Each structure stands twice: as structure tokens, then as C-alpha cells.
PDB file of C-alpha atoms in Angstrom:
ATOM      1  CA  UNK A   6      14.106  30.529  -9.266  1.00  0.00           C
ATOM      2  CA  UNK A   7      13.165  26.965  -8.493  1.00  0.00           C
ATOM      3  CA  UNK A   8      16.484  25.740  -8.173  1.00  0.00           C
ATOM      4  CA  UNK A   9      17.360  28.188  -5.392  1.00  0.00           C
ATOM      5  CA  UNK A  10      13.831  27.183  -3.839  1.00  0.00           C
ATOM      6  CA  UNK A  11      15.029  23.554  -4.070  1.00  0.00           C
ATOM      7  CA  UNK A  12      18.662  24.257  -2.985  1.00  0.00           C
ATOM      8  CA  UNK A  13      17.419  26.118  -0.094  1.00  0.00           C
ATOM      9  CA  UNK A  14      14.656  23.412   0.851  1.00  0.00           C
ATOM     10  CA  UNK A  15      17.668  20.840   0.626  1.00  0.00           C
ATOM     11  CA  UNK A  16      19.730  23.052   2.824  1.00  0.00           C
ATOM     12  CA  UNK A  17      16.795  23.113   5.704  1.00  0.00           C
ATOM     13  CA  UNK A  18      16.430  19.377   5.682  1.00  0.00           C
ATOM     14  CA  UNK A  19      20.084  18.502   6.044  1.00  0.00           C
ATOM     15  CA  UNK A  20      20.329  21.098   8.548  1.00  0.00           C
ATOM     16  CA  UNK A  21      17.804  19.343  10.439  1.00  0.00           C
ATOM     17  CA  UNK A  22      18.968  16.114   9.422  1.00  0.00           C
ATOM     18  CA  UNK A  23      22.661  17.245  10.950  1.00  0.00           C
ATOM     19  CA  UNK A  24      20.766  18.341  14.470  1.00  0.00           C
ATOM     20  CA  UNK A  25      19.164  15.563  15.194  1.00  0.00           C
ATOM     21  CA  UNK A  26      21.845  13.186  14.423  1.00  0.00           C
ATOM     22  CA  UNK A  27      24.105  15.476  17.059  1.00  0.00           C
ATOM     23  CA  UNK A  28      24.539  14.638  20.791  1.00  0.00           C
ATOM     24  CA  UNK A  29      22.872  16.566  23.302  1.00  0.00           C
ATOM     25  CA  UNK A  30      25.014  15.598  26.226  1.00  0.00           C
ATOM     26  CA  UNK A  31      21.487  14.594  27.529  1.00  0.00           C
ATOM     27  CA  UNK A  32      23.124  13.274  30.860  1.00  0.00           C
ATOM     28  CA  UNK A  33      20.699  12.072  34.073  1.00  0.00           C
ATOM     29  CA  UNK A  34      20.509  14.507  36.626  1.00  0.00           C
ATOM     30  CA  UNK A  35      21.636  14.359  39.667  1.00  0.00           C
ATOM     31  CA  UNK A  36      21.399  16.292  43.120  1.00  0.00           C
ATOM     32  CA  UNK A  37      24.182  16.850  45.433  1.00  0.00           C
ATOM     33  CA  UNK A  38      23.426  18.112  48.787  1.00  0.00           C
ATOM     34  CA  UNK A  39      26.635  20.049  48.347  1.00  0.00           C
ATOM     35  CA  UNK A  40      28.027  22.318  45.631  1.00  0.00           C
ATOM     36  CA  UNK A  41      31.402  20.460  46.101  1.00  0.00           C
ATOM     37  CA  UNK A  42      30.107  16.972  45.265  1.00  0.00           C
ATOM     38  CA  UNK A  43      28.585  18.422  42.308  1.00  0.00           C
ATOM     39  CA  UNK A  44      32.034  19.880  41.182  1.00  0.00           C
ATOM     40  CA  UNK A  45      34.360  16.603  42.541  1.00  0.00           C
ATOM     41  CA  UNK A  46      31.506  14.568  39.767  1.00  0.00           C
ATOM     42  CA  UNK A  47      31.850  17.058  36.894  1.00  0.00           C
ATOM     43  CA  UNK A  48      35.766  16.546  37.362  1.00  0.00           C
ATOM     44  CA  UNK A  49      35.584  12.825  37.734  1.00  0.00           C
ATOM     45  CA  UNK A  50      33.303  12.313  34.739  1.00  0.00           C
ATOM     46  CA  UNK A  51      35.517  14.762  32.915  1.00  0.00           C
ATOM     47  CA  UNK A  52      38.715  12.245  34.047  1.00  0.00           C
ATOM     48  CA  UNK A  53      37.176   9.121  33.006  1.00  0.00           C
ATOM     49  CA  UNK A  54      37.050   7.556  30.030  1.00  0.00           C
ATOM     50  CA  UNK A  55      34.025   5.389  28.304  1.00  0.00           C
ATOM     51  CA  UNK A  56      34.853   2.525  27.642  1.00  0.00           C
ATOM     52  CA  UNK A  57      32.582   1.471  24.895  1.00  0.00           C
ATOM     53  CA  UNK A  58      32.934   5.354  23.137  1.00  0.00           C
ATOM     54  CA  UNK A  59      36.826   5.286  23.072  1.00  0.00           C
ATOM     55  CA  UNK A  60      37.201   8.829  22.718  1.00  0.00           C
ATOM     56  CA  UNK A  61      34.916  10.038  24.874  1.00  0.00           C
ATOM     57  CA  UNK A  62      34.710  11.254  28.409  1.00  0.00           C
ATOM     58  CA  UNK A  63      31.826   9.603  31.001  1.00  0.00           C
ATOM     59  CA  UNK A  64      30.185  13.038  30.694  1.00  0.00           C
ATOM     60  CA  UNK A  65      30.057  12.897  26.889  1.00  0.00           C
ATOM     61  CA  UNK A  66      29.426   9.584  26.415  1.00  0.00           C
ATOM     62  CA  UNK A  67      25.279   8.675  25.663  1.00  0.00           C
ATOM     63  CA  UNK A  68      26.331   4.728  25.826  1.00  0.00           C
ATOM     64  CA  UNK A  69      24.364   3.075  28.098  1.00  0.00           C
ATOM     65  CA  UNK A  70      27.453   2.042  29.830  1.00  0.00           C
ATOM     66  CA  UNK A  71      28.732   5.521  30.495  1.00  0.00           C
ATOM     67  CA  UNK A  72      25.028   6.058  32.078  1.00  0.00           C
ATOM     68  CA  UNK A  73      25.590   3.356  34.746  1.00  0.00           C
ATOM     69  CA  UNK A  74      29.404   4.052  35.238  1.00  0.00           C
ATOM     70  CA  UNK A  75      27.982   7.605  35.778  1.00  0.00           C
ATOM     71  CA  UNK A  76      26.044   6.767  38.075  1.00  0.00           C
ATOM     72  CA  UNK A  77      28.316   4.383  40.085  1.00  0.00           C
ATOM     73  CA  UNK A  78      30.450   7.938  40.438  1.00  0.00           C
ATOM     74  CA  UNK A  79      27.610   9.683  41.500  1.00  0.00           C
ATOM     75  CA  UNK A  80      26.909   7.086  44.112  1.00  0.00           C
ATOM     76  CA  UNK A  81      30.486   6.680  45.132  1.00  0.00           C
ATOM     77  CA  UNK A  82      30.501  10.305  45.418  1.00  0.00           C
ATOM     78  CA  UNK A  83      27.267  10.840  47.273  1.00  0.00           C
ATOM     79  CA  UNK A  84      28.933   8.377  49.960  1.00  0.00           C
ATOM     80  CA  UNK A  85      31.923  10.753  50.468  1.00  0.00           C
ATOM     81  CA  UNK A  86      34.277   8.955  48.405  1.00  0.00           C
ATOM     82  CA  UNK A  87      37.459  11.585  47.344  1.00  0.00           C
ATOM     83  CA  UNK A  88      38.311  11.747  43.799  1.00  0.00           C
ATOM     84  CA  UNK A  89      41.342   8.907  44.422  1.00  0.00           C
ATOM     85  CA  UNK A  90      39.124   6.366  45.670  1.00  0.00           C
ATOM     86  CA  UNK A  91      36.897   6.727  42.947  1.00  0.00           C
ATOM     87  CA  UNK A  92      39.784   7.108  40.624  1.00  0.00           C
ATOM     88  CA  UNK A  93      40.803   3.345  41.976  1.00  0.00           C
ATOM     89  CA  UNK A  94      37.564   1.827  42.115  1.00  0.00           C
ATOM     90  CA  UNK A  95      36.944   2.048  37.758  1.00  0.00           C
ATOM     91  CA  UNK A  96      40.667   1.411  37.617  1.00  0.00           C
ATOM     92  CA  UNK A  97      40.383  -1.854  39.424  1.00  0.00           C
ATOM     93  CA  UNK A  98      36.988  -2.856  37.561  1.00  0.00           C
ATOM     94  CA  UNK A  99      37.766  -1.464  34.268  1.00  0.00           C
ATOM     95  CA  UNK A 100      41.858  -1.160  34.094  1.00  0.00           C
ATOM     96  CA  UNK A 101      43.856   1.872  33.276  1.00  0.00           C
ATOM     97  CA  UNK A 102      41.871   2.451  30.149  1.00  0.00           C
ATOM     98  CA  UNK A 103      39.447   3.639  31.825  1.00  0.00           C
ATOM     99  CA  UNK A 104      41.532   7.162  32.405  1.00  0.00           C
ATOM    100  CA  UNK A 105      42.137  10.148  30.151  1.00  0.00           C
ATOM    101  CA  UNK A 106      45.694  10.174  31.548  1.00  0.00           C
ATOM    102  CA  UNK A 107      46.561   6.465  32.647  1.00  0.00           C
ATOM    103  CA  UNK A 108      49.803   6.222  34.098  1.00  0.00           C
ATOM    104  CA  UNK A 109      53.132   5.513  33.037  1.00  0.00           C
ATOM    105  CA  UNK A 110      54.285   2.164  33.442  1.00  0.00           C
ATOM    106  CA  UNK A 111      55.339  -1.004  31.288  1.00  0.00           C
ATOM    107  CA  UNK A 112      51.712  -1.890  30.694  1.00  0.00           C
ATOM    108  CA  UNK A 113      51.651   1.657  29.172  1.00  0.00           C
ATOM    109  CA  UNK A 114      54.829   2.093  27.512  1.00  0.00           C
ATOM    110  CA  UNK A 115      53.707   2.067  24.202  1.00  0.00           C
ATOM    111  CA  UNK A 116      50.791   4.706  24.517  1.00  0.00           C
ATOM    112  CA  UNK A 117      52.710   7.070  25.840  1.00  0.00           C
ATOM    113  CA  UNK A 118      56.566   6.434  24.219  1.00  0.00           C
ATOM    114  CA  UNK A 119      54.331   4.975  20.604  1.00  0.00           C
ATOM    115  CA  UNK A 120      54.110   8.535  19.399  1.00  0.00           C
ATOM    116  CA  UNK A 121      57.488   9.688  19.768  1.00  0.00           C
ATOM    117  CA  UNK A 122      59.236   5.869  18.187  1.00  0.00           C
ATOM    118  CA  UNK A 123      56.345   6.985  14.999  1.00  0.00           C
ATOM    119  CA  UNK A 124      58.054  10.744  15.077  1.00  0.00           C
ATOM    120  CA  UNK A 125      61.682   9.799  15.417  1.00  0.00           C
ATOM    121  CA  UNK A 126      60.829   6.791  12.413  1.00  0.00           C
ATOM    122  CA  UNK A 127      59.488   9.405  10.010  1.00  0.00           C
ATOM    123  CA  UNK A 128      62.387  11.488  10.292  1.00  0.00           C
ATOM    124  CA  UNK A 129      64.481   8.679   9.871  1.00  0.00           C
ATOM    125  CA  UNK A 130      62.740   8.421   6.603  1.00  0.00           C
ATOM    126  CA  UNK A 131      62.175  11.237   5.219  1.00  0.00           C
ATOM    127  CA  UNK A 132      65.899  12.321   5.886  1.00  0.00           C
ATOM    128  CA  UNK A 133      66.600   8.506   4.097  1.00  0.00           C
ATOM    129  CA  UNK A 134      64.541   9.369   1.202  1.00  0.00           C
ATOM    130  CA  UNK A 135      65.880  13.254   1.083  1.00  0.00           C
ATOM    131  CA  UNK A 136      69.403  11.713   1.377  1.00  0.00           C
ATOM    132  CA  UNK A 137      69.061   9.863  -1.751  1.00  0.00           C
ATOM    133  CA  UNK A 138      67.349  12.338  -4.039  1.00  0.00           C
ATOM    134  CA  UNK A 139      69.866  14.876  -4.805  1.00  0.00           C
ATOM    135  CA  UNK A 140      69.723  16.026  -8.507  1.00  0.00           C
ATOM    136  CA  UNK A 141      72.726  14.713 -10.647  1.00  0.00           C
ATOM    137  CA  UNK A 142      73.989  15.748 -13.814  1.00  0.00           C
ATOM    138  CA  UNK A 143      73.808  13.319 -16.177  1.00  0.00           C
ATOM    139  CA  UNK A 144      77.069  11.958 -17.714  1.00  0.00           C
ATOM    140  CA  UNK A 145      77.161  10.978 -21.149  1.00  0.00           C
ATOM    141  CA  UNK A 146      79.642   8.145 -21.903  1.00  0.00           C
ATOM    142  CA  UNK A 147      79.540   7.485 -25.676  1.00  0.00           C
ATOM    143  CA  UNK A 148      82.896   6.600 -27.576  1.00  0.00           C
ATOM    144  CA  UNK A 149      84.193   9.064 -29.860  1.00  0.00           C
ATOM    145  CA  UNK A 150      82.698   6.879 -33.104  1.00  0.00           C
ATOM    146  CA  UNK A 151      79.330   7.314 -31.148  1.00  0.00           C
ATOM    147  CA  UNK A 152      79.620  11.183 -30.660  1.00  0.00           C
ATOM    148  CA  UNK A 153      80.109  11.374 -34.800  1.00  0.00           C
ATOM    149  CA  UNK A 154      77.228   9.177 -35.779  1.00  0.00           C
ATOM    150  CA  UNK A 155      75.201  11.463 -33.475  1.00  0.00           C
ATOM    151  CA  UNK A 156      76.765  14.855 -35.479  1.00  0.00           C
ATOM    152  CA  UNK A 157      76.280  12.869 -39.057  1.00  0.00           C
ATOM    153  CA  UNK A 158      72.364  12.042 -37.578  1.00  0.00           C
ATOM    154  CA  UNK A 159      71.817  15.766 -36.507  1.00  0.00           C
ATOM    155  CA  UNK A 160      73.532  17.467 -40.217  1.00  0.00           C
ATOM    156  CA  UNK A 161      70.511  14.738 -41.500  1.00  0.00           C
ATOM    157  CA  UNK A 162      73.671  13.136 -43.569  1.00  0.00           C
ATOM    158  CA  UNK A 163      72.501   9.789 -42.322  1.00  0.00           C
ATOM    159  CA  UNK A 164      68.916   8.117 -41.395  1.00  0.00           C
TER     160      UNK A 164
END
């Protein structure tokens, strides 16, 4: 009975452990003074990358970077800016990293073209490898003197 008192008090702390460690998206609010300002932002914060939290989008990001890049979009935003200009502003400050979908060019060649080069190289392995593994009979070559010392060895007529 203690143990399951124990295991479930362990349970309730981890639990709370996990939710506090988790991010709340806690993101500064803003005001539009139109609902499509508020939309163009969600979509541009949802296009942009942080650039400190590599995998994250401006609006999931809770680096203090993503705060002020947020609110440079909010700002450009506010001041009528469409999503291109916007889109070129971080681009010329940060560089195409700064995008969920940078472009293609030589610059980018290798994050876009970098997965297919590792796909095509592990086939070309695995069908290497494959290749090379097919299941043989063995061949015995023993001399006919051999093949009689094994049939002497086997009647137990010699040790």
C-alpha cells in the first residue's frame, strides 16, 4: 500500500515537474486596429524563423531575441508594411536563415539538394552491402588422402 502511495506521489511531482518545465507560448500582446494586421503577424511570425531557437518559429520561440524580432514585425506591420517587405527586411538583417522556406539558390544548395545526395548514398550502400552478402555453399577442397583420414577419424580407428 505504501509503495503505490509513493509511486503515485512520484507520479504528481514529475507531472508537475514536466508542466512547468513546458512552454506556454507566453507571447506579448499586441493590438491591431485591424483584424487583417493581426492575421498578416500570426502568418509572418509563423514564416520566420528564430534565430537563436533553430527549430522554432518567432511565435514559438520564448528567446529574448524572438521577443524583439517579434516586435520589429509587429511594428513593421502596424506601419502598413505587406508581408514581402517584411519578409525582406529580417532577410537583409538576419540572411535567409531567418525563413522556414529560404529559397533555392547556390547559397542554399545543400539544404535543400543535402537530403536527397544522403538518400541516393544510402541506397548506394545498402544495395553495396546487399550485393555482397549472398549465401554461398561452402566448397570443400580436401585431397582424396584428406577425405580418408577424415572417414578413419569418424570410424574412431585413429586419434
Amino acid at each position: 500500500m505504501k509503495l503505490h502511495l509513493l509511486q503515485a506521489a512520484l507520479l504528481v511531482l514529475i507531472a508537475l515537474f514536466w508542466a512547468g518545465s513546458a512552454s506556454g507560448g507566453a507571447m506579448d500582446p499586441v493590438h491591431f486596429d485591424s483584424d487583417a494586421k493581426a492575421a498578416q503577424y500570426r502568418t509572418l511570425l509563423h514564416e520566420l524563423r528564430c534565430t537563436v531557437c533553430q527549430n522554432q518559429s518567432l511565435a514559438d520561440s520564448n528567446a529574448d531575441l524572438a521577443s524583439d524580432l517579434r516586435r520589429q514585425v509587429f511594428e513593421l506591420v502596424d506601419d502598413g508594411a505587406t508581408n514581402a517587405q517584411v519578409i525582406d527586411y529580417m532577410v537583409a538583417r538576419y540572411g535567409d536563415f531567418v525563413l522556414y522556406r529560404p529559397p533555392l539558390r547556390p547559397s542554399t544548395y545543400v539544404l535543400w539538394l543535402g537530403p536527397f545526395g544522403l538518400l541516393i548514398l544510402g541506397i548506394f550502400i545498402w544495395y553495396q552491402v546487399s550485393r555482397g552478402t549472398e549465401v554461398r555453399e561452402p566448397q570443400l577442397t580436401t585431397s582424396p588422402e584428406g577425405r580418408q583420414r577424415a572417414g578413419r577419424l569418424l570410424r574412431g580407428e585413429e586419434s
